[in-house]
PDB file of C-alpha atoms in Angstrom:
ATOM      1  CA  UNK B  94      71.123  -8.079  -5.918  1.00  0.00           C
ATOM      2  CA  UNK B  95      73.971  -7.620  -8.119  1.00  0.00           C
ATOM      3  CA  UNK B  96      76.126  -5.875  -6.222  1.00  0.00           C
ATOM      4  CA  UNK B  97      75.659  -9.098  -3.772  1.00  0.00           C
ATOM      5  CA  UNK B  98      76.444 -11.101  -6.078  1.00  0.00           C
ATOM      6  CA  UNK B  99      79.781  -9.562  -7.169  1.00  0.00           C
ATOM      7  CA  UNK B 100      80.776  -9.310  -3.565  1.00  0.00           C
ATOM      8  CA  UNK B 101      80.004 -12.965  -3.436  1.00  0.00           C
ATOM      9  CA  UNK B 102      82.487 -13.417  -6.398  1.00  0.00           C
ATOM     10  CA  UNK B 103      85.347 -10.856  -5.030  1.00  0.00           C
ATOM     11  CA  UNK B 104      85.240 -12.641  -1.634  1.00  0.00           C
ATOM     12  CA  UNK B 105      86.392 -16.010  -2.821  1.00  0.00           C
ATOM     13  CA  UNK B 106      89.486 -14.376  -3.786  1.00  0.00           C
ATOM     14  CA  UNK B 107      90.350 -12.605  -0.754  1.00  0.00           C
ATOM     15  CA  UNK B 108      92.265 -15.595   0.400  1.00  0.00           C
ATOM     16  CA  UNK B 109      94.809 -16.012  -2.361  1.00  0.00           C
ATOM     17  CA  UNK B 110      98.508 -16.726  -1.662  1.00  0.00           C
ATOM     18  CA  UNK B 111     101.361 -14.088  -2.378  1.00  0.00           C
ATOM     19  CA  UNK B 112     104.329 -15.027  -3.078  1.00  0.00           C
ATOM     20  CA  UNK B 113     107.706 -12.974  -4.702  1.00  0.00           C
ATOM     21  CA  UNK B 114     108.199 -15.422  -7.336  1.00  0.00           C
ATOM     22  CA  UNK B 115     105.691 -14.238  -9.585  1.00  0.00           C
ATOM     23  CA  UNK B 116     104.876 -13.638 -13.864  1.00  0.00           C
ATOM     24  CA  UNK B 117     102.452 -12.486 -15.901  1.00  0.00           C
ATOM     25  CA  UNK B 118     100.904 -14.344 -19.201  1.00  0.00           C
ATOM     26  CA  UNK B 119      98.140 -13.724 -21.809  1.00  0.00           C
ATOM     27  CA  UNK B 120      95.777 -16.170 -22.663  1.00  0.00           C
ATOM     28  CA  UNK B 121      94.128 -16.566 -26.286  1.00  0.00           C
ATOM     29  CA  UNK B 122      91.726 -19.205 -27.262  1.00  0.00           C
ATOM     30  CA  UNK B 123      89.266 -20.040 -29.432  1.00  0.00           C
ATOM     31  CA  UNK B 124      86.159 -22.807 -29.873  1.00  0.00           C
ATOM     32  CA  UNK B 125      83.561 -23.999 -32.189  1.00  0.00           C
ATOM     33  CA  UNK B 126      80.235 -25.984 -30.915  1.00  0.00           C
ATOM     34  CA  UNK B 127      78.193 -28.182 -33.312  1.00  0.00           C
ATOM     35  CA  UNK B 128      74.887 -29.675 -31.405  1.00  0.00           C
ATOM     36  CA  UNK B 129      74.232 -33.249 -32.704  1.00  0.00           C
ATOM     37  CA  UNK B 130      71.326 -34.135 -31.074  1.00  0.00           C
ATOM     38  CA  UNK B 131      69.463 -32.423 -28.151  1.00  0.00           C
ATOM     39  CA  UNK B 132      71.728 -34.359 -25.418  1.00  0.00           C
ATOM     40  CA  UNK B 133      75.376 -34.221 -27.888  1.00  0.00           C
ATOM     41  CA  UNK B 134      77.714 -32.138 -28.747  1.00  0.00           C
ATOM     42  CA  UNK B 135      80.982 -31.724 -30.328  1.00  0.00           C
ATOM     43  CA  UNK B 136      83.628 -29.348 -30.546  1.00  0.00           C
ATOM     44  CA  UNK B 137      87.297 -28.429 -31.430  1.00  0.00           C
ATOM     45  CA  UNK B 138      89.354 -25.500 -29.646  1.00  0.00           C
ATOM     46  CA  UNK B 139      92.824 -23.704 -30.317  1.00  0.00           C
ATOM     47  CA  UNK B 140      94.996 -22.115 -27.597  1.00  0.00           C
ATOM     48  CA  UNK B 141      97.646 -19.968 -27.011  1.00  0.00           C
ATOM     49  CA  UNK B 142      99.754 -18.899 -24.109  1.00  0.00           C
ATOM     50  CA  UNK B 143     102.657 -16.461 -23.171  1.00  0.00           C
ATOM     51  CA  UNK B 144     104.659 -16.230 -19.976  1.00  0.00           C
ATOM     52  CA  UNK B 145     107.585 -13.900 -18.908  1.00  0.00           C
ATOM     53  CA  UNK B 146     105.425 -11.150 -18.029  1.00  0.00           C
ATOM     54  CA  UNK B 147     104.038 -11.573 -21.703  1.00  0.00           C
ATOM     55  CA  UNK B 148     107.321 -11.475 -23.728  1.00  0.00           C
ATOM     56  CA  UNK B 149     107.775 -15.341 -24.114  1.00  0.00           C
ATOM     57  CA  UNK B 150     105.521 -17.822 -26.316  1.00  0.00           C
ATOM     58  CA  UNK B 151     104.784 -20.760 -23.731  1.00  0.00           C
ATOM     59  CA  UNK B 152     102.326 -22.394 -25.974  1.00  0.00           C
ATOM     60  CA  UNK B 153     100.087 -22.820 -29.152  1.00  0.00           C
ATOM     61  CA  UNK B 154      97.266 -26.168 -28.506  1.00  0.00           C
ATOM     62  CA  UNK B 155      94.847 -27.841 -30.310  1.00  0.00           C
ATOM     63  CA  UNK B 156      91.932 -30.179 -29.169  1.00  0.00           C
ATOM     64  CA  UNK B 157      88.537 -31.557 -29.834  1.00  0.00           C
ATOM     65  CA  UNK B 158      86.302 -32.587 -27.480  1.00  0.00           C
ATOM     66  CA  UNK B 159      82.434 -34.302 -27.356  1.00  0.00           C
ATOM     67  CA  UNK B 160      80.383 -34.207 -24.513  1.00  0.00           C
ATOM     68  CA  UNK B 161      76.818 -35.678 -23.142  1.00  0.00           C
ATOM     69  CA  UNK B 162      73.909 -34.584 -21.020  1.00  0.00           C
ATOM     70  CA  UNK B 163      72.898 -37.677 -19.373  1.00  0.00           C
ATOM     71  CA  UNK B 164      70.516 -35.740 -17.025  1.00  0.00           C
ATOM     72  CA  UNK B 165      69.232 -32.447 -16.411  1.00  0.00           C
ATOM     73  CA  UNK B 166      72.124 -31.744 -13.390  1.00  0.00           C
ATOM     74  CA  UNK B 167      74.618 -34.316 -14.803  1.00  0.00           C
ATOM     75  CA  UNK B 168      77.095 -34.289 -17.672  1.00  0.00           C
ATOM     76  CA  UNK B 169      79.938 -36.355 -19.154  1.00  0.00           C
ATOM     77  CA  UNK B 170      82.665 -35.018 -21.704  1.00  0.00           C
ATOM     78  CA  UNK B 171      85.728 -36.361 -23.606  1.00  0.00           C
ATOM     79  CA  UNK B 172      88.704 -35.270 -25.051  1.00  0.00           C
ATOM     80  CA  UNK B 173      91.780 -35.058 -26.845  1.00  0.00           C
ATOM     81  CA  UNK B 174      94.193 -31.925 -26.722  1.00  0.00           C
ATOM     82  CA  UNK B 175      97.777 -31.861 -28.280  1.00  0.00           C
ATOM     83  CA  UNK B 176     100.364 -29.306 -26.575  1.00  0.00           C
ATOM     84  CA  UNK B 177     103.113 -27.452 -28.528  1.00  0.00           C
ATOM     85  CA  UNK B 178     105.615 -26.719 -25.104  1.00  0.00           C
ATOM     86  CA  UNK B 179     108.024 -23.701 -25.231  1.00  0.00           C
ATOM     87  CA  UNK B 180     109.754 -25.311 -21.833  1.00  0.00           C
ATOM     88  CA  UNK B 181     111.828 -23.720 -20.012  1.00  0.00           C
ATOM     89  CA  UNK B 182     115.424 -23.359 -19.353  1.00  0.00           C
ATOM     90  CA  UNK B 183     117.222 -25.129 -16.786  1.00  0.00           C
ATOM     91  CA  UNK B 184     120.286 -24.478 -14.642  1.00  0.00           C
ATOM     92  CA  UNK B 185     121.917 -26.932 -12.437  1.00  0.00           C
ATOM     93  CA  UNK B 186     123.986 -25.196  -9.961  1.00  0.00           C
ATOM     94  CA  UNK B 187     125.724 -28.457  -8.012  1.00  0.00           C
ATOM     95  CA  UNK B 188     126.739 -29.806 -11.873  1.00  0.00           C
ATOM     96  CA  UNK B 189     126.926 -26.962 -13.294  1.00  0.00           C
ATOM     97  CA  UNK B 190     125.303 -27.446 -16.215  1.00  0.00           C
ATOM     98  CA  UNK B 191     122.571 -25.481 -18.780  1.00  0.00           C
ATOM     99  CA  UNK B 192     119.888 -26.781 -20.373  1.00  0.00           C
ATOM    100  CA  UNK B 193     118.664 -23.821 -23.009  1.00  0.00           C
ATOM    101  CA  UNK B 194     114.821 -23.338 -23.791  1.00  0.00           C
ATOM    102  CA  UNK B 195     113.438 -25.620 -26.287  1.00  0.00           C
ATOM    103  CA  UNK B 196     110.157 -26.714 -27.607  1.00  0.00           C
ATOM    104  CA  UNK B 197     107.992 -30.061 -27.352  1.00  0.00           C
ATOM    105  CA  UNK B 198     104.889 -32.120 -27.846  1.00  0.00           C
ATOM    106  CA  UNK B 199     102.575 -33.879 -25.478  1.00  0.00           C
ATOM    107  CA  UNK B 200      99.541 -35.579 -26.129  1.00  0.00           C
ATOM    108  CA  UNK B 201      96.954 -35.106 -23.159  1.00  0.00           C
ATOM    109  CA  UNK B 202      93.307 -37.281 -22.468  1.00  0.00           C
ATOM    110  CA  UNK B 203      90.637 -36.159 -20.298  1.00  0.00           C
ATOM    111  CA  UNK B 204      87.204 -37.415 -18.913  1.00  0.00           C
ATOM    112  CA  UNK B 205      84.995 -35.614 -16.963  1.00  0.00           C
ATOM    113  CA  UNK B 206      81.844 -35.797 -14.851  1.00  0.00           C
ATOM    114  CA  UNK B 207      80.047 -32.479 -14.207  1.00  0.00           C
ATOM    115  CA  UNK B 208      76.904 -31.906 -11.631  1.00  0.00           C
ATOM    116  CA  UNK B 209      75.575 -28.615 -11.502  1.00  0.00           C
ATOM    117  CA  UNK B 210      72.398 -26.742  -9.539  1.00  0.00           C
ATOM    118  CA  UNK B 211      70.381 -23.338 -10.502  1.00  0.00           C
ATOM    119  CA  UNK B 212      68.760 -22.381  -7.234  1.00  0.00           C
ATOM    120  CA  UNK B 213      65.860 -19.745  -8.157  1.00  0.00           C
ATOM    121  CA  UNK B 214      67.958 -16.648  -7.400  1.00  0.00           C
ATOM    122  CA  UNK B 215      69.692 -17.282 -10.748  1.00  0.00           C
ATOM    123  CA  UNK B 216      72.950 -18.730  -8.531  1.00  0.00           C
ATOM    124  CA  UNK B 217      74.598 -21.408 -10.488  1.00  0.00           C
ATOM    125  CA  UNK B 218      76.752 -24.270  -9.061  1.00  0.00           C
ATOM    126  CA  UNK B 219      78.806 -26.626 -10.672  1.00  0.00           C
ATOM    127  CA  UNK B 220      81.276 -28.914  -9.774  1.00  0.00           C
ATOM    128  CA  UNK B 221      83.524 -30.648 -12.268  1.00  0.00           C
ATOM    129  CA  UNK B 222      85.550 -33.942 -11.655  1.00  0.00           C
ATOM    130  CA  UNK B 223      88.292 -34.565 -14.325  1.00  0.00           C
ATOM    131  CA  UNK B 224      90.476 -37.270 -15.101  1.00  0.00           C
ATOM    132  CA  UNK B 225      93.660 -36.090 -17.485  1.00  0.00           C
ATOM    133  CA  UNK B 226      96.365 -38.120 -18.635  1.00  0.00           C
ATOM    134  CA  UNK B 227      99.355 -36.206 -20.268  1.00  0.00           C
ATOM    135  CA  UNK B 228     102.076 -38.438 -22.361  1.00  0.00           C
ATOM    136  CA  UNK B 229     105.134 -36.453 -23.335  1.00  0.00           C
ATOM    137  CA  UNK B 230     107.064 -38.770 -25.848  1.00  0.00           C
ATOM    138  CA  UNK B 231     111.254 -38.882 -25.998  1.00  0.00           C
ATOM    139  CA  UNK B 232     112.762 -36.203 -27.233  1.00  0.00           C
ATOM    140  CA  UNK B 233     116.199 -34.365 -28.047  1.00  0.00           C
ATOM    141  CA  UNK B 234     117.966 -31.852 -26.240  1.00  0.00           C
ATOM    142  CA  UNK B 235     121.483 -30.012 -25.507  1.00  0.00           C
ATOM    143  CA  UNK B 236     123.079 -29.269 -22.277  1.00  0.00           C
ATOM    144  CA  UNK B 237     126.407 -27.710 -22.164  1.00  0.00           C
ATOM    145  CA  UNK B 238     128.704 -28.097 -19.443  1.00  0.00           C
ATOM    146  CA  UNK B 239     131.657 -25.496 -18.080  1.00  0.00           C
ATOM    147  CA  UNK B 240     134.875 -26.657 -16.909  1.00  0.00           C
ATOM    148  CA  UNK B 241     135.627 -24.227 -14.556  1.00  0.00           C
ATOM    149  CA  UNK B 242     132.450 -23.989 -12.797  1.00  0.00           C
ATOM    150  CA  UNK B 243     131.337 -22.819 -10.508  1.00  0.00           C
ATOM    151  CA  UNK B 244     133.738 -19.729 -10.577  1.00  0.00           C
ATOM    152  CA  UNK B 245     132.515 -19.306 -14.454  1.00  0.00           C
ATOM    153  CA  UNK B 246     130.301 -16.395 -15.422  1.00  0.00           C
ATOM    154  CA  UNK B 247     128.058 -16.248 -18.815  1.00  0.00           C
ATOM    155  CA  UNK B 248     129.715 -13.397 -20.720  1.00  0.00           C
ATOM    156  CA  UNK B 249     127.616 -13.700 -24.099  1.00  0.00           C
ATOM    157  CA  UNK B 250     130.026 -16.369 -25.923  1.00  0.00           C
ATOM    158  CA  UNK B 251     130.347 -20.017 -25.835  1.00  0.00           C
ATOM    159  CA  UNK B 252     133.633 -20.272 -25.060  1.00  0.00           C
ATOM    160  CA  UNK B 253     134.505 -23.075 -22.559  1.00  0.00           C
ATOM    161  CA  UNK B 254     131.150 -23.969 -22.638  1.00  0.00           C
ATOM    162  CA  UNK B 255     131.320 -27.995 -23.085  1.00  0.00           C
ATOM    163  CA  UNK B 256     127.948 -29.349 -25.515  1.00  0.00           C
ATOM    164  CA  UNK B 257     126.120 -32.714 -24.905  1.00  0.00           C
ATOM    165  CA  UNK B 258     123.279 -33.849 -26.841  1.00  0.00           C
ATOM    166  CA  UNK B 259     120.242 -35.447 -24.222  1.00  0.00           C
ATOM    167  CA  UNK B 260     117.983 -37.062 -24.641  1.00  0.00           C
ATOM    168  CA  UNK B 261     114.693 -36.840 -22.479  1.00  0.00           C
ATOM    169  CA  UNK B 262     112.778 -40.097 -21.925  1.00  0.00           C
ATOM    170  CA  UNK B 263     109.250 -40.542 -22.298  1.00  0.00           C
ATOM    171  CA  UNK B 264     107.242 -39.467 -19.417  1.00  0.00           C
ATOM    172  CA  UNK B 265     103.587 -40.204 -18.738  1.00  0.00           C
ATOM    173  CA  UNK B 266     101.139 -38.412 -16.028  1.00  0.00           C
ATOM    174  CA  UNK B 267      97.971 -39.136 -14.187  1.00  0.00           C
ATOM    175  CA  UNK B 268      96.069 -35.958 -12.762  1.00  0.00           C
ATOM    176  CA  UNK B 269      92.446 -35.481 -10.907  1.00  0.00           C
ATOM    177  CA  UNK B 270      91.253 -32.416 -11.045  1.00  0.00           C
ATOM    178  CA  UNK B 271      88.636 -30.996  -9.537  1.00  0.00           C
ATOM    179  CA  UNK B 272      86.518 -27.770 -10.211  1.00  0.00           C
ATOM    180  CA  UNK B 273      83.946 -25.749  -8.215  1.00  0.00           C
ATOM    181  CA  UNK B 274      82.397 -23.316  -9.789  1.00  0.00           C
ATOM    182  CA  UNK B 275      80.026 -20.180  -8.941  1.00  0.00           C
ATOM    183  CA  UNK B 276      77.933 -18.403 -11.558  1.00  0.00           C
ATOM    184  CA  UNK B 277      75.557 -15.673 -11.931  1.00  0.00           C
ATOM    185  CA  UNK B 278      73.223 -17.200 -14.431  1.00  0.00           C
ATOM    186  CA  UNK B 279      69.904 -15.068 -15.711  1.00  0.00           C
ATOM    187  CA  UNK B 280      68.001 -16.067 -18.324  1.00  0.00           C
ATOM    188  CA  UNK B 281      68.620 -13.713 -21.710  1.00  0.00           C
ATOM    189  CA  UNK B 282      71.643 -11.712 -19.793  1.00  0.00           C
ATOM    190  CA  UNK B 283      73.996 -10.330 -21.665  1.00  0.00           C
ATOM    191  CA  UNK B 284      76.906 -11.036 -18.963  1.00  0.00           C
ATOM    192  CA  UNK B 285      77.279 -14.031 -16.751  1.00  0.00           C
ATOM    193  CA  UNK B 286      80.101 -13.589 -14.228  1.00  0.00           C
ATOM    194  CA  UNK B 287      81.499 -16.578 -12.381  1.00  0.00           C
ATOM    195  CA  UNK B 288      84.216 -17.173 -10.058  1.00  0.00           C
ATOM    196  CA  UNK B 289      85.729 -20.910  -9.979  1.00  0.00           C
ATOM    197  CA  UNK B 290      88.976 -22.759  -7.582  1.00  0.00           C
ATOM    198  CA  UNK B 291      90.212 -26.232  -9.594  1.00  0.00           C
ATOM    199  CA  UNK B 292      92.868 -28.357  -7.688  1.00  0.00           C
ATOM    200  CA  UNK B 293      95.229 -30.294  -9.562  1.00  0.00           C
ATOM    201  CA  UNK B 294      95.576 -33.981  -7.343  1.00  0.00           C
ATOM    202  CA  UNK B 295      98.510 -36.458  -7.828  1.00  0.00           C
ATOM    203  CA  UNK B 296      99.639 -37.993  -5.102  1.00  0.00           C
ATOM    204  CA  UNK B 297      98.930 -34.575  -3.154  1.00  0.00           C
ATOM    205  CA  UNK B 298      97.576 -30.888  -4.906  1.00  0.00           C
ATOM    206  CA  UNK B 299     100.176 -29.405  -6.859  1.00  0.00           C
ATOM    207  CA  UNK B 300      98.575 -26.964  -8.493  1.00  0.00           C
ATOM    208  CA  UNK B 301      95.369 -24.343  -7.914  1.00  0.00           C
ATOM    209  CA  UNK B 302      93.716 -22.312 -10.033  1.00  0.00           C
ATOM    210  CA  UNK B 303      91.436 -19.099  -8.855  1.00  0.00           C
ATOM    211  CA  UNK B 304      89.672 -17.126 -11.721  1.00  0.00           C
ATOM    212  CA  UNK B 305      87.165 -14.696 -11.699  1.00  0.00           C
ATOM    213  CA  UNK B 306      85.359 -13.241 -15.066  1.00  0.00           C
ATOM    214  CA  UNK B 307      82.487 -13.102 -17.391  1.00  0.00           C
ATOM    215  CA  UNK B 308      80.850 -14.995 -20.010  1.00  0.00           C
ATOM    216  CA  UNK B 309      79.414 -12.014 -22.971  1.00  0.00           C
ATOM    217  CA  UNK B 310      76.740 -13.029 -24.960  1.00  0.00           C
ATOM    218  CA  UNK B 311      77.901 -11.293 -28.084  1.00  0.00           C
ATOM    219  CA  UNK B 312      74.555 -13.020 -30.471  1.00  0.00           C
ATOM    220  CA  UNK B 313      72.942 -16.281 -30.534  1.00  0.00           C
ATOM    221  CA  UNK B 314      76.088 -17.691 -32.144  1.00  0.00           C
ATOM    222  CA  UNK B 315      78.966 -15.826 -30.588  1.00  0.00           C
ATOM    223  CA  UNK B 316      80.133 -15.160 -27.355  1.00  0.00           C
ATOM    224  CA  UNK B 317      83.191 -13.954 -24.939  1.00  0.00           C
ATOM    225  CA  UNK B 318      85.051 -14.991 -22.230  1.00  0.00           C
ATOM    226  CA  UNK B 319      86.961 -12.748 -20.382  1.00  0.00           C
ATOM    227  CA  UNK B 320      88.328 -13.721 -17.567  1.00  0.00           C
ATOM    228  CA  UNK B 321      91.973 -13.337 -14.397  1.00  0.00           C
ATOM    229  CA  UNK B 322      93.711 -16.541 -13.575  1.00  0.00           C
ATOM    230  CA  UNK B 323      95.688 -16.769 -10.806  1.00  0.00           C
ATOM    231  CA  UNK B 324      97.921 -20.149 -10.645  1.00  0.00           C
ATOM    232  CA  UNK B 325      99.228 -20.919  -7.169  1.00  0.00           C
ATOM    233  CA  UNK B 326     102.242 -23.737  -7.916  1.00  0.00           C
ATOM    234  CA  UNK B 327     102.365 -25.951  -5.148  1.00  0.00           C
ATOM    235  CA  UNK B 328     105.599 -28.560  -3.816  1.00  0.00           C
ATOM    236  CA  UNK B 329     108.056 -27.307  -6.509  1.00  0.00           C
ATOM    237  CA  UNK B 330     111.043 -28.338  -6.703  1.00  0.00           C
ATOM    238  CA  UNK B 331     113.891 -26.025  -5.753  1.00  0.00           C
ATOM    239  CA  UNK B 332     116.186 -26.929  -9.005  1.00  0.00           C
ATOM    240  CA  UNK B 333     113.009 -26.012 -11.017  1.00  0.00           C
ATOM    241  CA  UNK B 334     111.638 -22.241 -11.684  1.00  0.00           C
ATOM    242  CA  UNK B 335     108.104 -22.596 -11.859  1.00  0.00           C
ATOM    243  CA  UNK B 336     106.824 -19.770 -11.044  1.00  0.00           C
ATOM    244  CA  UNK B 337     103.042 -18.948  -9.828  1.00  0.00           C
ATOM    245  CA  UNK B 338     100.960 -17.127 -12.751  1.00  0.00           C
ATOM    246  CA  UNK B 339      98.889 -13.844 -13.095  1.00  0.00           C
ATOM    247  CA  UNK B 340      97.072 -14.780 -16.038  1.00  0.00           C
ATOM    248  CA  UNK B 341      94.476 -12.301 -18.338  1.00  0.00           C
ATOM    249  CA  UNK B 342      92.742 -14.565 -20.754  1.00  0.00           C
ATOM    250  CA  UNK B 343      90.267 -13.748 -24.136  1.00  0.00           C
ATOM    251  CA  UNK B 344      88.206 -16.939 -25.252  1.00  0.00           C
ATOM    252  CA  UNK B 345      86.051 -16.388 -28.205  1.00  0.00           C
ATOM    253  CA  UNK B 346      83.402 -19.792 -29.299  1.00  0.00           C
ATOM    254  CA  UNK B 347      80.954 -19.930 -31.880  1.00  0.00           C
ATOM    255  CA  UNK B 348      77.915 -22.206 -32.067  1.00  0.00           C
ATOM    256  CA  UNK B 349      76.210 -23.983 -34.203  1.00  0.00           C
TER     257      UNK B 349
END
């Protein structure tokens, strides 16, 4: 039955997109669980996230979140997460300008809707509806400018490089995203694998996620999740490297 199961799991990512343009990232997080009443909950989470095939700090995040079971199959969560961006560097090859790495805040809002099933074979389904509205405020940047482009080649020194201070406006975004999940749920288990695809909607999917991993039920209290992401980046454009993601990702959460 197992081994049926895992096929199950491998299949769904049989189908995944390959494409050239490619890194590799880590992901770290961590989340604590307080039960309220026997419907309530609320939590708080910290995250952290490298790209660059692991070299480069993309992000450190913090966010708390409370959620409700208003029926057996149905629950609603809410939440606040703030985002500390390492963004990435920018080249304009028609202006010939560069825009260098630099960091940022965002402030991001979610609400979610989740229905899930356990059929008696210990299959578990879920799918999760989520509204998420990210706010990036105004911030400061540099740009510098060569005067002899495009012939001009970076040789390590500033020289002829022209600076200009930027500043980037306020930008606000509505996402829907949607989740469908597929778990291998037995009662007292140590290990519950899963496999999930989430599609990030705004006027058309720009984003999809595929992972695959395990929940491990370390004690009552503690417990692991280990998990692959693949990202597939979707209507990108050109000017912009954003690259699709191999992600391996460690999330540790305590209850109580």
């Amino acid at each position: 039955m197992r081994a049926a199961i895992f096929a199950v799991l491998m299949g769904t990512f049989t189908t995944l997109p390959v494409k050239a343009q490619s890194e590799g990232g880590l992901l770290l997080g961590a989340e604590v669980e307080k039960k309220l009443t026997r419907k309530m909950s609320v939590g708080a989470e910290a995250g952290f996230r490298t790209r660059n095939d692991f070299k480069t700090v993309d992000r450190w995040s913090g966010g708390v979140a409370l959620d409700y079971k208003i029926t057996k199959w149905l629950k609603a969560d809410a939440g606040y997460t703030l985002l500390y961006d390492n963004n990435r560097e920018k080249i304009n090859t028609e202006n010939g300008w560069w825009r260098p790495s630099y960091w940022g805040t965002r402030h991001r809002f979610n609400a979610s809707l989740t229905v899930d099933h356990k059929f008696s074979n210990n299959i578990h389904v879920s799918l999760r509806e989520r509204w998420q509205y990210t706010y990036r405020p105004e911030n400061d940047t540099e740009r510098y400018y060569f005067s002899d482009y495009p012939s001009a080649k970076w040789t390590g020194s500033m020289d002829g490089w022209t600076p200009e201070d930027k500043v980037r406006k306020s930008k606000s975004k509505n996402q829907l995203r949607s989740r469908l999940q597929l778990e291998y749920d037995k009662k007292g288990a140590q290990f519950k694998p899963y496999a999930s695809m989430e599609l990030y909607n705004s006027l058309g999917i720009e984003k999809v996620r595929y992972t695959l991993g395990t929940d491990i039920k370390l004690s009552k209290q503690h417990s692991l999740d280990v998990y692959y992401r693949f990202q597939d980046q979707r209507h990108v454009d050109e000017s912009d490297y954003d690259p699709d993601m191999h992600y391996l990702g460690v999330s540790y959460k305590f209850k109580f």
